[in-house]
mmCIF file of C-alpha atoms and ligand atoms in Angstrom:
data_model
loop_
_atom_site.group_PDB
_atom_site.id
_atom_site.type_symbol
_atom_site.label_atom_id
_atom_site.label_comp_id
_atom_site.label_asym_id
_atom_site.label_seq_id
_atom_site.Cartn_x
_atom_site.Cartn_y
_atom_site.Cartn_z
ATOM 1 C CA UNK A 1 -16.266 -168.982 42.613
ATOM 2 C CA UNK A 2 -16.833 -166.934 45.584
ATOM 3 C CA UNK A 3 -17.767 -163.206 45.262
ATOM 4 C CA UNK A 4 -21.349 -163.551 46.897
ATOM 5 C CA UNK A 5 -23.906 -161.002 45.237
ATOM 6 C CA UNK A 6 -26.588 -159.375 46.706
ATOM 7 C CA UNK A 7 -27.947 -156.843 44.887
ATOM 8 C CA UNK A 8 -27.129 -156.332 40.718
ATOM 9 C CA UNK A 9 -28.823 -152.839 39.562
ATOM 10 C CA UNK A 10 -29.143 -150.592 36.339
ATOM 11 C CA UNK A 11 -29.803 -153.734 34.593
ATOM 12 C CA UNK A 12 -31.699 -154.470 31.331
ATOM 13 C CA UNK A 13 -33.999 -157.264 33.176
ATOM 14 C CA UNK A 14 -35.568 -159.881 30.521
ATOM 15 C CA UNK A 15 -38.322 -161.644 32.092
ATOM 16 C CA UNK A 16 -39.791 -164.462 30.751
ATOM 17 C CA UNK A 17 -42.548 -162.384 28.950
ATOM 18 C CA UNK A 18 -41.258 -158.768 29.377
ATOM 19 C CA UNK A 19 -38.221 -156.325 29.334
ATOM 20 C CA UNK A 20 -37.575 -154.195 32.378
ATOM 21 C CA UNK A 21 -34.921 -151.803 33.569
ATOM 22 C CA UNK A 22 -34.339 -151.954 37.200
ATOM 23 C CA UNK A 23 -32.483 -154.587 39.819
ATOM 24 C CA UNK A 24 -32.355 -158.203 41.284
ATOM 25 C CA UNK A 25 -31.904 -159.256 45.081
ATOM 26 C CA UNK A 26 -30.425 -162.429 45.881
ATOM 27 C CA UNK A 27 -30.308 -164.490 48.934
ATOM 28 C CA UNK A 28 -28.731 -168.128 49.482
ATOM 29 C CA UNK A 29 -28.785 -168.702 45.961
ATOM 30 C CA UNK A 30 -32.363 -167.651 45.036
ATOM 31 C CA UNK A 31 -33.885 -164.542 43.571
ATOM 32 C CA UNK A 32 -35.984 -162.722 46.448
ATOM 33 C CA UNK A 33 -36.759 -159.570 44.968
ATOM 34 C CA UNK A 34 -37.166 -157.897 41.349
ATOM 35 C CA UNK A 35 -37.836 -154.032 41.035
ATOM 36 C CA UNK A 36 -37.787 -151.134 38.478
ATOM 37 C CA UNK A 37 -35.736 -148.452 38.667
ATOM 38 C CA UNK A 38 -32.948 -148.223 41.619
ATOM 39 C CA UNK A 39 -32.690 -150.436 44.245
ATOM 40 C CA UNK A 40 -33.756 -149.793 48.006
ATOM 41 C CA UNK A 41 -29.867 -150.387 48.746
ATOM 42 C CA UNK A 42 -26.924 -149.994 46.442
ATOM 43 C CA UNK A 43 -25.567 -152.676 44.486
ATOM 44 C CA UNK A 44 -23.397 -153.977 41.529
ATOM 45 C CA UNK A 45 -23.824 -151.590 38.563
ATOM 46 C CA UNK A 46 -24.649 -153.424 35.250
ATOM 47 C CA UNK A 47 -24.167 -150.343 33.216
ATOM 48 C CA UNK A 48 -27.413 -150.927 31.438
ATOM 49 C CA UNK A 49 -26.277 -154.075 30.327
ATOM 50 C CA UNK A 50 -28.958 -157.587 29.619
ATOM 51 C CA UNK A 51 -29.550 -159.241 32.815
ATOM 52 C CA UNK A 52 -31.202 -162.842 31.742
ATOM 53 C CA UNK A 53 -31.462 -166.274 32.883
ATOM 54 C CA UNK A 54 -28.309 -169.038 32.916
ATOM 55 C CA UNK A 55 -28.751 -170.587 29.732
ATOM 56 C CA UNK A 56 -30.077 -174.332 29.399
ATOM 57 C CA UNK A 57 -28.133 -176.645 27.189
ATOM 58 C CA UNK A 58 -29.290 -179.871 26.687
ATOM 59 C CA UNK A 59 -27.217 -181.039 23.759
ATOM 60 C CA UNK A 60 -23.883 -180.580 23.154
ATOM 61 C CA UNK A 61 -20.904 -182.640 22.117
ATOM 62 C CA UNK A 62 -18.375 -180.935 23.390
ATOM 63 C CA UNK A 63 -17.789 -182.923 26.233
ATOM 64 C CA UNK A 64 -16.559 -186.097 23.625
ATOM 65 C CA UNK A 65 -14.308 -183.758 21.590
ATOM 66 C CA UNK A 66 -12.839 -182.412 24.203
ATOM 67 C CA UNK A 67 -11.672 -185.913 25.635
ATOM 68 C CA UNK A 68 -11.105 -186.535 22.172
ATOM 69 C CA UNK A 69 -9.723 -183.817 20.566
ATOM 70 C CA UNK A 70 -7.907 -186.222 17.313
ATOM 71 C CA UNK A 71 -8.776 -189.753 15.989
ATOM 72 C CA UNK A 72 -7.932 -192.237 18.564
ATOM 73 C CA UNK A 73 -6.399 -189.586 21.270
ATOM 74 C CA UNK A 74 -7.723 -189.550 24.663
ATOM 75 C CA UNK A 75 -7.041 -186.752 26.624
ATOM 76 C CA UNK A 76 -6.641 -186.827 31.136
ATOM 77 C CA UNK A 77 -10.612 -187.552 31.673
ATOM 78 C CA UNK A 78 -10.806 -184.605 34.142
ATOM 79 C CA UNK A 79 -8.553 -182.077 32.351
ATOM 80 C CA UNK A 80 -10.921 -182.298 29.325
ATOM 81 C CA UNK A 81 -14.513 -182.000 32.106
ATOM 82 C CA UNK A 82 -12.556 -179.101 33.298
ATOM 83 C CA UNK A 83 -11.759 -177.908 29.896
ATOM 84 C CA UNK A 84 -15.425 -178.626 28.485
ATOM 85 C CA UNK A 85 -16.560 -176.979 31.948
ATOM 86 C CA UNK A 86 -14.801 -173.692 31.873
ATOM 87 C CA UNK A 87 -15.794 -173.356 28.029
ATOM 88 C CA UNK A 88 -19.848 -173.994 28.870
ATOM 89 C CA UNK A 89 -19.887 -171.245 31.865
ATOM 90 C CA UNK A 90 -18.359 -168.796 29.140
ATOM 91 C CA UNK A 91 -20.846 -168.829 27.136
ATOM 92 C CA UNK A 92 -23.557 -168.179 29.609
ATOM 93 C CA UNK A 93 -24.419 -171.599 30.066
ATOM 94 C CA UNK A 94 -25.463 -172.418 33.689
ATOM 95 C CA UNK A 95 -27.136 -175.930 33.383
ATOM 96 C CA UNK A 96 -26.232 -178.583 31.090
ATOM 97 C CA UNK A 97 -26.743 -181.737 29.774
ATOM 98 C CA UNK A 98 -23.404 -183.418 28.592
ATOM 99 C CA UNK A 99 -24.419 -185.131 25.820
ATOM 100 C CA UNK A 100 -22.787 -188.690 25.810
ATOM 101 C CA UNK A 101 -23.121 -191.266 22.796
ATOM 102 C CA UNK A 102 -23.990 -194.629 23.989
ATOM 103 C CA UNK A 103 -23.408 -197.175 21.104
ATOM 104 C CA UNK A 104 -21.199 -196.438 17.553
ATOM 105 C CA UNK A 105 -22.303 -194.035 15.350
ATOM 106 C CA UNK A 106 -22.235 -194.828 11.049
ATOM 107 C CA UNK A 107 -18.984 -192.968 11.066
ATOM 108 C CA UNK A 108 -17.077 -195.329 13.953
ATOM 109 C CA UNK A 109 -17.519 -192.854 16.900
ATOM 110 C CA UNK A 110 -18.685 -193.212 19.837
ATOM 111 C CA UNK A 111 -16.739 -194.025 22.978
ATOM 112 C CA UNK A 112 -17.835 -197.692 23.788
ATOM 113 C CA UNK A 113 -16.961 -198.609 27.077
ATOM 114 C CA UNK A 114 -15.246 -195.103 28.037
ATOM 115 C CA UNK A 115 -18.038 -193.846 28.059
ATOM 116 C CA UNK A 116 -18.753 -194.571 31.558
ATOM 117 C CA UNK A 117 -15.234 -193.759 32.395
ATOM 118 C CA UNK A 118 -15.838 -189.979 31.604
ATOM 119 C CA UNK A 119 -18.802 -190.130 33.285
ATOM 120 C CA UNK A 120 -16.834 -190.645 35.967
ATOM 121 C CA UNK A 121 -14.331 -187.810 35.295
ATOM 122 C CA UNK A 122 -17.449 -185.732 35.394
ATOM 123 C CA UNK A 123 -19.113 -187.207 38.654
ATOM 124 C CA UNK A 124 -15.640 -186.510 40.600
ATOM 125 C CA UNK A 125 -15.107 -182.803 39.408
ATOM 126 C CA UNK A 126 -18.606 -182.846 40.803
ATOM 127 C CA UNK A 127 -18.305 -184.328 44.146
ATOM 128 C CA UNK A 128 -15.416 -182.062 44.690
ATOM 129 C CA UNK A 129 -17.192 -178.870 43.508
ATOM 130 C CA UNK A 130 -15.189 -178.298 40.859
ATOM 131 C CA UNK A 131 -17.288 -177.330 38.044
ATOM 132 C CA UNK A 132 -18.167 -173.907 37.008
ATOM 133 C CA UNK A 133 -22.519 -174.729 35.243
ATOM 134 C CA UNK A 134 -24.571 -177.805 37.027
ATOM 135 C CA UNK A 135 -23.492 -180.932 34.599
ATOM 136 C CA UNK A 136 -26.728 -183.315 34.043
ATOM 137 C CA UNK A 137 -26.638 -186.129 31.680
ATOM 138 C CA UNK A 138 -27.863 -187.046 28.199
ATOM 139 C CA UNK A 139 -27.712 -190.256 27.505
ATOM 140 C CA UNK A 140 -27.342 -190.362 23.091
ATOM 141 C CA UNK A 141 -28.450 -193.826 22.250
ATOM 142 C CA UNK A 142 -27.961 -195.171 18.741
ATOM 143 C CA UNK A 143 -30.373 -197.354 18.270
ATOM 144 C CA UNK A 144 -29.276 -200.001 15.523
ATOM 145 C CA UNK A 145 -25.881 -200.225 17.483
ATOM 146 C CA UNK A 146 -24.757 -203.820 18.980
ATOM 147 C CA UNK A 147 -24.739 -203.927 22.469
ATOM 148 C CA UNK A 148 -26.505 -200.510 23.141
ATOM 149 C CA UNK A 149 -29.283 -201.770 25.099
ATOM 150 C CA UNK A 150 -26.744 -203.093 27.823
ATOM 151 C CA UNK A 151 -24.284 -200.264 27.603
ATOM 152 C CA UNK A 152 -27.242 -198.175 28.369
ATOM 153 C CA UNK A 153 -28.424 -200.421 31.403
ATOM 154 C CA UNK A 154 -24.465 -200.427 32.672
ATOM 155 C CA UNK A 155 -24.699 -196.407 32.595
ATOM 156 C CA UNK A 156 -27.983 -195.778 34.284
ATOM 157 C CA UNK A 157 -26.744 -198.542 36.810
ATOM 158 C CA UNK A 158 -24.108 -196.143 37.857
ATOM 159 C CA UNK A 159 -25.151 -192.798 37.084
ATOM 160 C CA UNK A 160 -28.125 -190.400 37.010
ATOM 161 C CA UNK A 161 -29.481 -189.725 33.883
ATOM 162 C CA UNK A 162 -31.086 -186.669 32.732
ATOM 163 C CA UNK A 163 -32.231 -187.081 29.002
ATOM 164 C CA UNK A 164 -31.851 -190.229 26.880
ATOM 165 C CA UNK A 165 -32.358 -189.824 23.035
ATOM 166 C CA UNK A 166 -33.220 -192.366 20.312
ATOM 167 C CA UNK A 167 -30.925 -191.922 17.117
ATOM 168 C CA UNK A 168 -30.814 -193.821 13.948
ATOM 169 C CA UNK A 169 -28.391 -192.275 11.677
ATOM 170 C CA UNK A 170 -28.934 -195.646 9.194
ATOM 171 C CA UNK A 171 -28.401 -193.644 5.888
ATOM 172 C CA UNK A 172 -31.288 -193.212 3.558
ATOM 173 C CA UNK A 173 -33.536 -191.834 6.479
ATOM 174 C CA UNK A 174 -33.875 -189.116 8.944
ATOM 175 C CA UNK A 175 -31.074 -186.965 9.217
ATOM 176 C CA UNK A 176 -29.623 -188.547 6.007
ATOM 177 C CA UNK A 177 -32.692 -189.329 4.095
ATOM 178 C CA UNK A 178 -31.080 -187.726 0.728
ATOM 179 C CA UNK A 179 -28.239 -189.989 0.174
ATOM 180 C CA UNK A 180 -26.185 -187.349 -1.854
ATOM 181 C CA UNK A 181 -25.356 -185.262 1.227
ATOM 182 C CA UNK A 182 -24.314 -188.309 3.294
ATOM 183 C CA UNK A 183 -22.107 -188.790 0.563
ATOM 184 C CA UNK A 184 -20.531 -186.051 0.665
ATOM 185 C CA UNK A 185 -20.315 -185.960 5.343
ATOM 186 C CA UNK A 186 -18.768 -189.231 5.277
ATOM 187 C CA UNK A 187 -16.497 -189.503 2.369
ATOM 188 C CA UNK A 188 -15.351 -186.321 3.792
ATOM 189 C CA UNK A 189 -14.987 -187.836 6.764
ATOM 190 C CA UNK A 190 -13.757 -191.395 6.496
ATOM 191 C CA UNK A 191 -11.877 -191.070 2.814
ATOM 192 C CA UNK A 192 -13.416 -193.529 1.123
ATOM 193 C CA UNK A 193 -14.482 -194.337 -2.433
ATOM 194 C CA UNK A 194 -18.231 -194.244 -3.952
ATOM 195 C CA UNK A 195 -18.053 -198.007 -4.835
ATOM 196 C CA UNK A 196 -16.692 -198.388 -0.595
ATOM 197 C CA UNK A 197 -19.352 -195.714 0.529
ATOM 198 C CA UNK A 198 -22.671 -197.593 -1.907
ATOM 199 C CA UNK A 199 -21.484 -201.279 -0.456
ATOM 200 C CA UNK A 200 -21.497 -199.725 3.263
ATOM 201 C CA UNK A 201 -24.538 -197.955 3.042
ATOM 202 C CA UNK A 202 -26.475 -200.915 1.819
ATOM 203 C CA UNK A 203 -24.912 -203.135 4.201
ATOM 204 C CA UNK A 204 -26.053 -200.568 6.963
ATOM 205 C CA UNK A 205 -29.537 -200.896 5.609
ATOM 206 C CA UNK A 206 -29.700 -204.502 5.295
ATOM 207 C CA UNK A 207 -28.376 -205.069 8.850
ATOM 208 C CA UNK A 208 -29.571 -201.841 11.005
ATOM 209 C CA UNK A 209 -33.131 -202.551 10.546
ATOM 210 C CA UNK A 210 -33.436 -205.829 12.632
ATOM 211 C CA UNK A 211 -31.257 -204.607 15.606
ATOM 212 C CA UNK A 212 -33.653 -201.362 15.763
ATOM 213 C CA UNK A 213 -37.112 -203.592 15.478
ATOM 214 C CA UNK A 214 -35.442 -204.924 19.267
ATOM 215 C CA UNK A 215 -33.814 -201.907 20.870
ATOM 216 C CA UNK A 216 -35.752 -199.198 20.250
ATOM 217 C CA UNK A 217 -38.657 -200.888 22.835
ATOM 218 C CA UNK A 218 -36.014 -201.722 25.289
ATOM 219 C CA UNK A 219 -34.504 -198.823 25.274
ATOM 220 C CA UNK A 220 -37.940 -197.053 25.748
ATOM 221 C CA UNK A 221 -38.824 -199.023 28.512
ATOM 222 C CA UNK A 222 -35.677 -198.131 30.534
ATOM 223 C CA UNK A 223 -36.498 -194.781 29.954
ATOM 224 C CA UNK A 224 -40.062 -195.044 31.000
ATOM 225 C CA UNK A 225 -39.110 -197.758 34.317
ATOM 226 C CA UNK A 226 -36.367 -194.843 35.384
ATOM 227 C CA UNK A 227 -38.900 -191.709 34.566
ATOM 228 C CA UNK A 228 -35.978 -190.187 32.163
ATOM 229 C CA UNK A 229 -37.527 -187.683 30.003
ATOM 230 C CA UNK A 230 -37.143 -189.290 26.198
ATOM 231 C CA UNK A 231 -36.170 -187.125 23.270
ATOM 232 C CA UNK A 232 -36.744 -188.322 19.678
ATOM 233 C CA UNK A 233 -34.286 -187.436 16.776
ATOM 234 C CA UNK A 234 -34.109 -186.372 13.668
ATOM 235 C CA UNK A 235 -38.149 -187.367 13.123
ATOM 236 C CA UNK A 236 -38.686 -186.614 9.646
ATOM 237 C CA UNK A 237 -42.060 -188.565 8.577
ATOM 238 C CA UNK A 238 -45.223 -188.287 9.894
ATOM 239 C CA UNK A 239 -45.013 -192.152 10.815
ATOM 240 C CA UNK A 240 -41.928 -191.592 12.784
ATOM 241 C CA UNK A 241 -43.606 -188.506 15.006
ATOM 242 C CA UNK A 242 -46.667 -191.182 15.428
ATOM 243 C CA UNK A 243 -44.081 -193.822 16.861
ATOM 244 C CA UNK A 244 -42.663 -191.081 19.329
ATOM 245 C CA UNK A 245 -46.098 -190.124 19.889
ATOM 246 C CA UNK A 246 -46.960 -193.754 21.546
ATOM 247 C CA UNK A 247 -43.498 -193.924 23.101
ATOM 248 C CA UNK A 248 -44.381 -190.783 25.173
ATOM 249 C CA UNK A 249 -41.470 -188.812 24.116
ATOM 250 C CA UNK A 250 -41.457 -185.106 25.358
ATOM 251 C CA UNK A 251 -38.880 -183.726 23.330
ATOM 252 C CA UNK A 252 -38.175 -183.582 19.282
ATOM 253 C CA UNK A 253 -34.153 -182.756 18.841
ATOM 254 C CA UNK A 254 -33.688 -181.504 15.723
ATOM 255 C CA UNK A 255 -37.055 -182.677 13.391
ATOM 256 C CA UNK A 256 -35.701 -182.921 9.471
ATOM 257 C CA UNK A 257 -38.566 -181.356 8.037
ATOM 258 C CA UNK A 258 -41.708 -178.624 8.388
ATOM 259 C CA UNK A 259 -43.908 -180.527 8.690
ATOM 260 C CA UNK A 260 -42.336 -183.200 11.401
ATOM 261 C CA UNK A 261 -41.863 -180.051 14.054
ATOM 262 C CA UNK A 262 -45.782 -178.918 12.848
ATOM 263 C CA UNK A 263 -47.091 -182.539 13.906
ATOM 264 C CA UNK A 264 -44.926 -182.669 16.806
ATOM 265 C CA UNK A 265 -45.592 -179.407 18.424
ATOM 266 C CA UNK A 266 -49.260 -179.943 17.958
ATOM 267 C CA UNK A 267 -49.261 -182.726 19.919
ATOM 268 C CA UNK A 268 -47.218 -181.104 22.695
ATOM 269 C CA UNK A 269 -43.633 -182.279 22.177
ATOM 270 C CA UNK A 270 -41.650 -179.723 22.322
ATOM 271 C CA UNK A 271 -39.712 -179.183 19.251
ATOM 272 C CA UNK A 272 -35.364 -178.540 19.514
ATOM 273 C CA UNK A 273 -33.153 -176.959 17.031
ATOM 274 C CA UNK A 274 -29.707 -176.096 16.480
ATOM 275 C CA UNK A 275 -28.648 -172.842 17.395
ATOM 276 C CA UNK A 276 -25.183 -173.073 14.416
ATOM 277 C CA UNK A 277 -28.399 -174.200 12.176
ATOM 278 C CA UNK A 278 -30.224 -170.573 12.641
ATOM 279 C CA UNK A 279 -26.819 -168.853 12.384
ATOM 280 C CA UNK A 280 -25.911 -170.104 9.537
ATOM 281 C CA UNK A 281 -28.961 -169.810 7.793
ATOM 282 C CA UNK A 282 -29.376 -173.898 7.705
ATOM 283 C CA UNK A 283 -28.958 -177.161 8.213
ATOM 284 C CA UNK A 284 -25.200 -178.953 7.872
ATOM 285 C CA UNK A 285 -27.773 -181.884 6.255
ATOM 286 C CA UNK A 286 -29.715 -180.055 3.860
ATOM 287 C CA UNK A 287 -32.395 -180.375 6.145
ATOM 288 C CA UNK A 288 -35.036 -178.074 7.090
ATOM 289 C CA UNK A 289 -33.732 -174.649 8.383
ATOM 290 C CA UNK A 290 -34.481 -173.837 12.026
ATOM 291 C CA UNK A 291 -35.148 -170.143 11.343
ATOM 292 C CA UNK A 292 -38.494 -171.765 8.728
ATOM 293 C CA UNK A 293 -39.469 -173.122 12.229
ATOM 294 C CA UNK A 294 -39.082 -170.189 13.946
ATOM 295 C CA UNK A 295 -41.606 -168.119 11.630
ATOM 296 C CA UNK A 296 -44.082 -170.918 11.521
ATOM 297 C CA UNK A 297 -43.830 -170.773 15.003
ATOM 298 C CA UNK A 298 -43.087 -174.278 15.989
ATOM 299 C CA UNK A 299 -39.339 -173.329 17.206
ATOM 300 C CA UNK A 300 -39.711 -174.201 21.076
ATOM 301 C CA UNK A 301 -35.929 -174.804 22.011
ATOM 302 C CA UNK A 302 -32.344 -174.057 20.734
ATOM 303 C CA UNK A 303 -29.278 -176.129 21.344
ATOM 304 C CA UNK A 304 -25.849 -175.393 20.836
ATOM 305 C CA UNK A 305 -25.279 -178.540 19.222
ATOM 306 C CA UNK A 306 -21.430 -178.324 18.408
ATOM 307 C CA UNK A 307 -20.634 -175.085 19.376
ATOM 308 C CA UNK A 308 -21.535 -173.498 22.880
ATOM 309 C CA UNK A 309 -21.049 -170.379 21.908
ATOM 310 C CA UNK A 310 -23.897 -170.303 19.672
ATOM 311 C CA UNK A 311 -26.488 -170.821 22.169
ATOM 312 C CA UNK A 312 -26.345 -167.174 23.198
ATOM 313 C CA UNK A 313 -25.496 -165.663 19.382
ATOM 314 C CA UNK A 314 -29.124 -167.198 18.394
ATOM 315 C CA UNK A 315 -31.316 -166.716 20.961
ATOM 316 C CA UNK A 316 -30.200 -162.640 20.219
ATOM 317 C CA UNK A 317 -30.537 -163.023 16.924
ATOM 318 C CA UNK A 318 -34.455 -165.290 17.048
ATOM 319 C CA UNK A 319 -35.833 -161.963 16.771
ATOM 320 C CA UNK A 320 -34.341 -160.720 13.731
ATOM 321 C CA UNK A 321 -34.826 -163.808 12.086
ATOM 322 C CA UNK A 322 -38.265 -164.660 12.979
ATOM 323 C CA UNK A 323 -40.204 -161.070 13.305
ATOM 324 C CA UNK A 324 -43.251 -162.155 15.751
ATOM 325 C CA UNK A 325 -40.967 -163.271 18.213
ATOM 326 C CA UNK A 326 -40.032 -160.769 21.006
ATOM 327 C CA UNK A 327 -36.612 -160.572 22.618
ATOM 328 C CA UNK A 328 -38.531 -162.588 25.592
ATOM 329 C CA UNK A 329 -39.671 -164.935 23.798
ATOM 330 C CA UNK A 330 -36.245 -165.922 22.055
ATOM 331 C CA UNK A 331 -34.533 -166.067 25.464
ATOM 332 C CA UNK A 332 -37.229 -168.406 26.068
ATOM 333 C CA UNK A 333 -36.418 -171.140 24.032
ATOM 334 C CA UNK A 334 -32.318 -171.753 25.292
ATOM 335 C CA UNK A 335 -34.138 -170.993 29.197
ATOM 336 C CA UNK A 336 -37.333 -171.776 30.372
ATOM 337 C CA UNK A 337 -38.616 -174.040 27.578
ATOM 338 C CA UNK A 338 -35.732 -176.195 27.925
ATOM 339 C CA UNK A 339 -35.888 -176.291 31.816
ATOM 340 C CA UNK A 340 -39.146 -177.079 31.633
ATOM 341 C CA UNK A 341 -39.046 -180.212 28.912
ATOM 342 C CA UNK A 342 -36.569 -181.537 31.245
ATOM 343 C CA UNK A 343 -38.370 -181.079 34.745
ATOM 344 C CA UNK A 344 -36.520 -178.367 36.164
ATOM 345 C CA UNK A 345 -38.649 -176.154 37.690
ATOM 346 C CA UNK A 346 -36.897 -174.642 39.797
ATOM 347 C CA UNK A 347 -34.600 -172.728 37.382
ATOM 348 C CA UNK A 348 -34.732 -170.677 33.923
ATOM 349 C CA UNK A 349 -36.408 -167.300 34.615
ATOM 350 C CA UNK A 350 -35.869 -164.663 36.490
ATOM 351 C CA UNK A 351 -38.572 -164.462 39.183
ATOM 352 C CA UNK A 352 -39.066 -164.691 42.736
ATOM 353 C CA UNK A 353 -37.716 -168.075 44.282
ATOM 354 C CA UNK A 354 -35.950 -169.703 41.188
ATOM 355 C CA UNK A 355 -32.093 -169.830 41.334
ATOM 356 C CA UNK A 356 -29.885 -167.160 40.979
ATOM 357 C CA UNK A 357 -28.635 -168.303 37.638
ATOM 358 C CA UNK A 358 -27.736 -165.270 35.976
ATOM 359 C CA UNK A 359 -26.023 -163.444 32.845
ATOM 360 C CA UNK A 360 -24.493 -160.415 32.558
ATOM 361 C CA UNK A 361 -24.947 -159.736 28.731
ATOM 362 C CA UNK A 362 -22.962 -156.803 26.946
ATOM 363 C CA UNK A 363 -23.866 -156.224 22.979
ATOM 364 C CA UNK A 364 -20.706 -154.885 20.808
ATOM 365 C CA UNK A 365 -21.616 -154.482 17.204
ATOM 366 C CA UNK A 366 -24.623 -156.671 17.252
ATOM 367 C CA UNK A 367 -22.584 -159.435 18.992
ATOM 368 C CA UNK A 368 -23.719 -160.689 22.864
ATOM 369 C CA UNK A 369 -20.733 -160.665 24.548
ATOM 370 C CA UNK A 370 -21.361 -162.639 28.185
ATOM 371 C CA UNK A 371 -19.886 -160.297 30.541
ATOM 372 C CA UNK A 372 -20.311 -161.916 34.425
ATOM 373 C CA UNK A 373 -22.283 -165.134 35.423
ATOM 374 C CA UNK A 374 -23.521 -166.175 38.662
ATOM 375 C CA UNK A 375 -24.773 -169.904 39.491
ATOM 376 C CA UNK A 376 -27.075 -170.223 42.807
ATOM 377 C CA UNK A 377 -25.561 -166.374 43.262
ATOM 378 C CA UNK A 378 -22.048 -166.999 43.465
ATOM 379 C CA UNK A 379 -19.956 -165.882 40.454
ATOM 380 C CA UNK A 380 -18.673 -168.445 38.006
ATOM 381 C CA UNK A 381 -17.260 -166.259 35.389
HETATM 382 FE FE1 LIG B 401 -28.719 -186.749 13.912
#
């Protein structure tokens, strides 16, 4: 992580509202100067090659499979944040928020009370400047799940938190409003029978309910007493984008329907999607397709969601898929927009005085392939 860069030239420079061909100067980690055409001084040649901003993740479960990469296994805590690390700064990534579920998911996950144990994994590959991209956190929180509301107030005792989300993944709502596809995710992925999978689902009904009516406030309010941006998820009714509406949420991951994402951007909350969701032409859920945001023009951010790699395949591709968007305009949403929703203003364009987080994109048959990165100008990959 050395290799200190001054001057990058005969690059394909997207700003964050135009295209030029020219050069960057960089100095202690910030971007001092921007021109067209050569440089004043020689630098490194980019061979015409994209020149855009570190990329902006702010949720991805990799982090969790990587520590656990089979049922029950737990792999050496800092061998998977190194791991997890090396895979993120590969694919462009720069900044991002581990995402980290606090409370059990419908399906059993969740990490419980390791969860503040890998925290820790990733706070000492930290302190020892080990890490390739800046890891923030985002704090998952299932809502309905015992004990979440003082797991959450352990982890924010100990940590820095970045992001906290509100999930309910109770099934016949949200994400899994149509019953038929939750079916079919969980008996995939738990085995079990329909006359198991109809008793458990209204057993999760009958019980979720009450434990949500009393954590959802709390965990609002620890969001609101720490000043921890708050992301709603999976908002599907116009009800639910009212409730996040009072709550003061800033961010909508991953709205269910049209016309969720249309009442939330309206109102200023900036509206996530899954990047694998655009590439592969829809949601894992049934749910609404991110590209149908994207041409009604309420697409804001992309997320890699459960596969880094991604991030960078459909932010290239936006364009293609959603004609009035500009090549700008997609880089955008997995850049600025997301460094902005979070309150990082210091990063996610290029322009005089924001880091020197920087990719060196190469495109092979319609592919991005990520080709050098720099963090605060020093080279990470
Ligand atoms: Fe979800």
């Amino acid at each position: 992580m050395t290799d200190r860069i001054t001057i990058l030239q005969n690059a394909t420079i997207i700003l964050s509202d135009d295209i030029l061909h020219g050069w960057v100067a960089v100095e202690d980690g910030r971007i001092v100067d921007i021109g067209e055409g050569r440089p004043p001084e020689r630098g490194l040649d980019l061979e015409g090659d994209y020149l855009i901003p570190g990329l902006i993740e702010l949720h991805t479960d990799h982090l969790e499979s990587h520590y656990v990469p089979r049922p029950k296994v737990r792999w050496h805590p800092l061998g998977a944040v190194l791991a997890y690390d090396a895979q993120i700064a590969s694919s462009g990534i720069t900044t991002v928020f581990d995402s980290l579920r606090a409370g059990v998911d419908v399906d059993g996950g969740g990490l419980g009370a390791e969860l503040i144990e890998l925290a820790g994994a990733v706070d000492e590959a930290r302190r020892h400047n080990l890490l390739r991209a800046e890891h923030l956190t985002h704090l998952r929180c299932e809502i309905p799940s015992p004990g979440v509301v003082e797991m959450v107030e352990d982890f924010v005792a100990c940590y820095p938190v970045g992001l906290i989300s509100l999930m309910d993944h109770t099934p016949g709502q949200r994400q899994f409003r149509d019953l038929t596809k939750y079916q079919v995710y969980y008996s995939g992925k738990m085995g079990k029978s329909l006359a198991e999978f109809e008793s458990m689902v209204a057993e999760k009904q009958r019980s979720n309910g009450d434990r949500a009516a009393v954590n959802r406030p709390a965990l609002v309010a620890i969001a609101q007493s720490r000043s921890i941006p708050l992301a709603s998820h999976d908002d599907t009714t116009l009800e639910e984008v009212e409730q996040s509406i009072r709550e003061g949420v800033a961010l909508a991951e991953f709205p269910t329907t049209l016309e969720a994402a249309k009442a939330s951007h309206a109102e200023g909350i900036t509206v996530m999607m899954g990047a694998p969701n655009l590439i592969r032409g829809g949601s894992h859920s049934g749910n609404v397709a991110a590209e149908t945001l994207a041409r009604e023009g309420v697409l804001d951010i992309l997320s890699s969601d459960y596969v880094p790699a991604s991030l960078l395949m459909a932010a290239f591709d936006l364009p293609h898929r959603a004609p009035e968007m500009t090549l700008p305009d997609a880089i955008r949403t997995v850049t600025k927009s997301p460094a902005s929703a979070t309150g990082l203003r210091d990063r996610g364009e290029i322009s005089v005085g924001k880091r020197a987080d920087l990719v060196r994109v190469h495109i092979k048959s319609d592919t991005p392939v990520v080709r050098q990165v720099w963090r605060r100008g020093e080279r990470i990959i």
